[in-house]
């Protein structure tokens, strides 16, 4: 069902307000250090202290006094800005939920906000599980995953490279486990499945990785994902980038794989030997529903001959099987 004008308006406002709020939160993160005077041998020095650094910036002078004053003023400005922007954002989030648009689990939303503040999303992490469906619905401008979007676990995939890791590590070590603990310190690594962390409520977060990305995974990440060849498929194409909400109305930025590759991966998973038999029917429903939605409402993700020809042998039969269920189309851009 297509979103109505009010739903689309709220979704657009949510993204606008979220990006403004994110700018403020990242500014506060940049200011996450203290400046104060310390005396040594009768001389005042401006002391800089952060989580990873403790040093002095020089003796008291017009310059260091200005540094301290600027820091205090900037932080106060950002705190006030966070309040006003946050109020508007979360109010819009409550409207988003009230309008019955696709939402994700609230713990997942909290994780995504923190990941975005740390600039991990789209640079080092992607959402690759069921939570991605909410983003695909916004991309389609339609609700098509009703009953398929409820999940109490959260799958993330490592998508970074050496360059992004170096850039991110300039502030603090890149660590998914530390990120999780900053939200809920009961998260611990599952000793039997070291690619997974879970909290006291048994909410599970899994980190997945493609073999081509293992060299860029930093040792500081905190989890030990197993390289899976099928994860390579989710690195193909053009990712989706949308702002959605948790069930509690809190915002969440999702960067998810190209929906065509995600859908075919789901159909492949539905027939994968060893896959949990309880999950296979849901995989199949999600894959088909998403391909149908792409065909109907996402012309910017063409399901044409060029796309089919670029598929690996494992996925092409799933594409062809889905195609046989589709009515003939006159659109020559889509011979399938």
XYZ file of C-alpha atoms in Angstrom:
336
model
C 0.000 0.000 0.000
C 1.460 3.340 -1.048
C 2.175 5.908 1.645
C -0.187 8.864 1.677
C 0.908 12.494 1.547
C 0.915 12.875 5.326
C 3.113 9.808 5.800
C 5.547 11.029 3.146
C 5.630 14.493 4.736
C 6.436 13.091 8.154
C 9.119 10.798 6.705
C 10.756 13.736 4.929
C 10.654 15.863 8.085
C 12.053 12.990 10.145
C 15.110 12.765 7.901
C 15.640 16.536 7.883
C 15.379 16.839 11.665
C 17.516 13.750 12.236
C 20.386 15.047 10.124
C 20.331 18.350 12.018
C 20.283 16.500 15.352
C 23.110 14.221 14.196
C 25.245 17.230 13.321
C 24.767 18.490 16.875
C 25.500 15.106 18.463
C 28.689 14.740 16.457
C 29.662 18.242 17.514
C 29.161 17.265 21.144
C 31.205 14.138 20.541
C 34.008 16.298 19.171
C 33.778 18.371 22.358
C 33.905 15.328 24.615
C 36.952 16.495 26.533
C 37.614 18.845 29.397
C 39.807 21.940 29.602
C 40.911 23.279 32.965
C 43.808 25.074 34.590
C 46.457 23.142 36.425
C 49.420 24.618 38.269
C 52.947 23.317 38.041
C 55.965 25.038 39.577
C 53.873 28.141 40.141
C 52.762 28.363 36.485
C 49.189 27.787 35.263
C 48.811 25.436 32.307
C 45.706 24.643 30.279
C 45.065 20.935 30.772
C 43.317 18.855 28.106
C 41.728 15.581 29.226
C 39.768 13.054 27.148
C 39.165 9.318 27.251
C 42.420 8.652 25.407
C 44.596 11.701 26.060
C 45.797 13.798 29.011
C 48.133 16.652 28.187
C 48.690 20.389 28.510
C 48.144 22.909 25.750
C 50.517 25.531 27.052
C 50.915 28.066 29.881
C 48.229 30.615 30.677
C 48.159 33.277 27.987
C 45.669 35.250 25.950
C 45.607 32.361 23.478
C 44.968 29.552 26.004
C 42.390 31.651 27.857
C 40.585 32.157 24.554
C 40.755 28.386 23.870
C 39.083 27.657 27.199
C 36.408 30.319 26.734
C 35.652 29.135 23.185
C 35.342 25.524 24.340
C 32.936 26.400 27.153
C 30.813 28.585 24.878
C 30.742 26.026 22.061
C 29.721 23.210 24.375
C 26.937 25.292 25.921
C 25.668 26.211 22.457
C 25.613 22.553 21.398
C 23.830 21.400 24.569
C 21.066 23.955 23.985
C 20.898 23.007 20.316
C 20.643 19.316 21.193
C 17.627 20.021 23.385
C 15.694 22.037 20.805
C 16.550 19.818 17.846
C 15.973 16.652 19.862
C 12.516 17.766 21.004
C 11.410 18.358 17.421
C 12.968 15.121 16.177
C 11.417 12.856 18.791
C 8.031 14.539 18.411
C 8.182 13.737 14.692
C 9.218 10.188 15.541
C 6.064 9.713 17.578
C 4.020 10.883 14.578
C 5.909 8.413 12.378
C 4.868 5.547 14.652
C 1.293 6.809 14.990
C 0.947 6.792 11.199
C 1.742 3.051 11.211
C 4.864 3.257 9.111
C 7.456 0.515 9.248
C 9.477 0.533 12.471
C 12.357 -1.456 13.917
C 13.135 -2.769 17.392
C 13.949 0.036 19.813
C 17.277 -1.536 20.912
C 18.344 -1.637 17.263
C 17.426 2.037 16.874
C 19.583 2.943 19.887
C 22.531 1.032 18.435
C 22.156 2.735 15.064
C 22.063 6.216 16.585
C 25.292 5.599 18.472
C 26.893 4.030 15.397
C 25.925 7.085 13.364
C 27.308 9.513 15.930
C 30.589 7.593 15.633
C 30.319 7.794 11.803
C 30.272 4.002 11.398
C 27.123 3.762 9.269
C 27.759 3.535 5.554
C 31.502 3.690 6.104
C 32.063 0.566 8.192
C 28.681 -0.998 9.001
C 25.483 -1.869 7.127
C 22.160 -3.254 8.333
C 21.688 -6.638 6.683
C 18.874 -8.324 8.609
C 15.115 -7.944 8.811
C 15.449 -4.417 10.208
C 16.474 -3.291 6.718
C 12.897 -3.796 5.507
C 11.748 -0.549 7.146
C 14.293 1.332 5.033
C 13.204 -0.482 1.877
C 9.604 0.521 2.537
C 10.598 4.181 2.672
C 12.643 3.744 -0.497
C 9.539 2.298 -2.178
C 7.187 4.837 -0.613
C 4.905 1.962 0.305
C 4.080 -0.429 3.135
C 4.660 -3.995 1.947
C 6.369 -5.807 4.834
C 3.511 -5.897 7.352
C 4.019 -8.881 9.621
C 7.553 -9.455 8.363
C 9.403 -6.707 10.199
C 9.202 -7.900 13.817
C 12.567 -9.168 15.043
C 14.370 -9.409 18.354
C 17.864 -9.711 16.974
C 20.005 -7.399 14.923
C 22.363 -8.257 12.051
C 25.116 -5.874 11.012
C 27.739 -6.430 8.326
C 31.238 -5.027 8.226
C 31.656 -2.960 5.038
C 34.703 -0.838 5.882
C 38.151 -0.736 4.347
C 41.609 0.156 5.625
C 41.173 3.823 4.753
C 37.902 4.230 6.644
C 39.270 2.347 9.655
C 42.237 4.700 9.859
C 39.940 7.725 9.615
C 37.551 6.426 12.284
C 40.318 5.336 14.629
C 41.586 8.906 14.773
C 39.104 9.571 17.606
C 38.929 6.200 19.377
C 39.488 2.547 18.517
C 36.802 1.163 16.223
C 34.850 -1.253 18.422
C 31.333 -2.585 18.022
C 31.463 -4.144 21.472
C 32.460 -0.828 23.080
C 29.635 0.857 21.162
C 27.126 -1.677 22.512
C 28.418 -1.302 26.063
C 28.097 2.486 25.833
C 24.339 1.905 25.392
C 23.899 -1.058 27.728
C 26.852 -2.341 29.717
C 25.265 -5.782 30.067
C 26.220 -6.655 26.474
C 28.791 -9.460 26.442
C 30.254 -11.671 23.737
C 28.571 -15.039 23.417
C 31.387 -17.487 24.217
C 29.872 -20.129 21.924
C 29.188 -17.729 19.039
C 31.882 -15.082 19.192
C 30.381 -13.131 16.288
C 27.423 -12.365 18.559
C 26.866 -10.134 21.587
C 23.783 -10.173 23.768
C 22.496 -8.217 26.743
C 20.720 -9.215 29.952
C 17.409 -9.266 28.074
C 18.866 -11.772 25.553
C 18.702 -9.193 22.743
C 21.250 -10.398 20.204
C 23.528 -8.399 17.911
C 25.504 -10.278 15.259
C 28.388 -9.061 13.146
C 28.736 -10.618 9.690
C 31.520 -10.216 7.166
C 32.391 -11.042 3.561
C 35.753 -12.747 2.919
C 36.932 -9.728 0.916
C 36.548 -7.509 4.014
C 38.411 -9.571 6.607
C 41.721 -7.757 6.122
C 40.136 -4.425 7.016
C 38.410 -5.612 10.205
C 40.256 -4.007 13.140
C 41.312 -6.169 16.080
C 39.597 -3.670 18.356
C 36.142 -4.512 16.946
C 35.384 -6.818 19.900
C 33.540 -9.572 17.976
C 34.868 -12.341 15.709
C 32.662 -12.698 12.638
C 32.987 -15.789 10.441
C 33.644 -14.910 6.768
C 30.616 -15.951 4.698
C 30.916 -15.988 0.872
C 27.241 -15.033 0.461
C 27.926 -11.752 2.244
C 29.815 -10.646 -0.881
C 26.473 -10.325 -2.664
C 25.272 -7.715 -0.178
C 28.215 -5.461 -1.059
C 27.032 -5.174 -4.679
C 24.896 -2.452 -6.240
C 23.700 0.769 -4.660
C 22.879 0.823 -0.922
C 19.673 2.317 0.462
C 19.961 5.182 2.953
C 16.876 6.088 4.985
C 15.851 7.385 8.418
C 13.193 5.312 10.182
C 12.018 4.907 13.798
C 12.125 2.392 16.583
C 8.878 1.179 18.067
C 9.323 3.770 20.820
C 9.445 6.619 18.280
C 13.201 7.097 18.552
C 14.954 7.772 15.226
C 17.322 5.416 13.441
C 19.462 5.879 10.350
C 19.674 2.735 8.212
C 22.193 2.066 5.475
C 21.224 -1.254 3.895
C 22.315 -3.259 0.838
C 20.921 -2.778 -2.640
C 17.359 -4.156 -2.243
C 17.641 -6.390 -5.322
C 20.642 -8.227 -3.910
C 19.097 -8.346 -0.438
C 15.892 -9.900 -1.808
C 17.709 -12.553 -3.821
C 19.960 -13.306 -0.866
C 16.809 -13.903 1.199
C 15.399 -16.291 -1.424
C 18.716 -18.137 -1.497
C 18.728 -18.340 2.317
C 15.243 -19.880 2.200
C 16.748 -22.885 0.430
C 20.166 -22.957 2.070
C 21.007 -26.370 3.547
C 21.416 -26.121 7.294
C 19.339 -22.963 7.591
C 16.976 -22.951 10.579
C 13.749 -24.438 9.193
C 11.728 -21.981 11.272
C 13.369 -19.057 9.462
C 13.101 -20.355 5.893
C 9.415 -19.465 5.266
C 10.015 -15.918 6.502
C 13.108 -15.603 4.288
C 11.047 -16.646 1.261
C 8.184 -14.247 2.062
C 10.560 -11.330 2.606
C 12.505 -12.003 -0.585
C 9.430 -12.252 -2.791
C 7.669 -9.266 -1.212
C 10.748 -7.107 -1.663
C 11.249 -8.095 -5.318
C 7.561 -7.363 -5.962
C 7.963 -3.949 -4.308
C 11.092 -3.166 -6.328
C 9.283 -4.079 -9.530
C 6.257 -1.946 -8.653
C 7.752 1.077 -6.884
C 11.531 1.273 -7.294
C 12.294 1.901 -10.976
C 15.686 3.279 -9.949
C 16.624 -0.317 -9.084
C 15.936 -1.944 -12.471
C 15.213 -5.650 -12.668
C 16.329 -5.893 -16.279
C 18.549 -8.032 -18.481
C 21.668 -6.158 -17.441
C 20.967 -6.867 -13.789
C 20.134 -10.529 -14.415
C 23.256 -11.070 -16.473
C 25.388 -9.771 -13.632
C 24.008 -12.253 -11.105
C 26.093 -15.171 -9.854
C 24.939 -18.678 -10.781
C 23.620 -19.215 -7.250
C 21.140 -16.332 -7.492
C 20.039 -16.357 -11.110
C 17.616 -19.315 -10.688
C 15.893 -17.471 -7.833
C 15.499 -14.398 -10.010
C 14.090 -16.470 -12.892
C 11.681 -18.318 -10.599
C 10.381 -15.019 -9.238
C 10.062 -13.613 -12.762
C 7.762 -16.425 -13.843
C 5.227 -15.183 -11.277
C 5.158 -11.668 -12.757
C 2.714 -10.380 -15.392
C 4.152 -9.443 -18.779
C 5.391 -5.842 -18.955
C 5.416 -3.426 -21.850
C 8.257 -1.382 -20.342
C 11.209 -2.160 -22.613
C 13.638 -1.110 -19.907
C 12.447 -4.159 -18.012
C 12.423 -7.136 -20.391
C 11.925 -9.316 -17.385
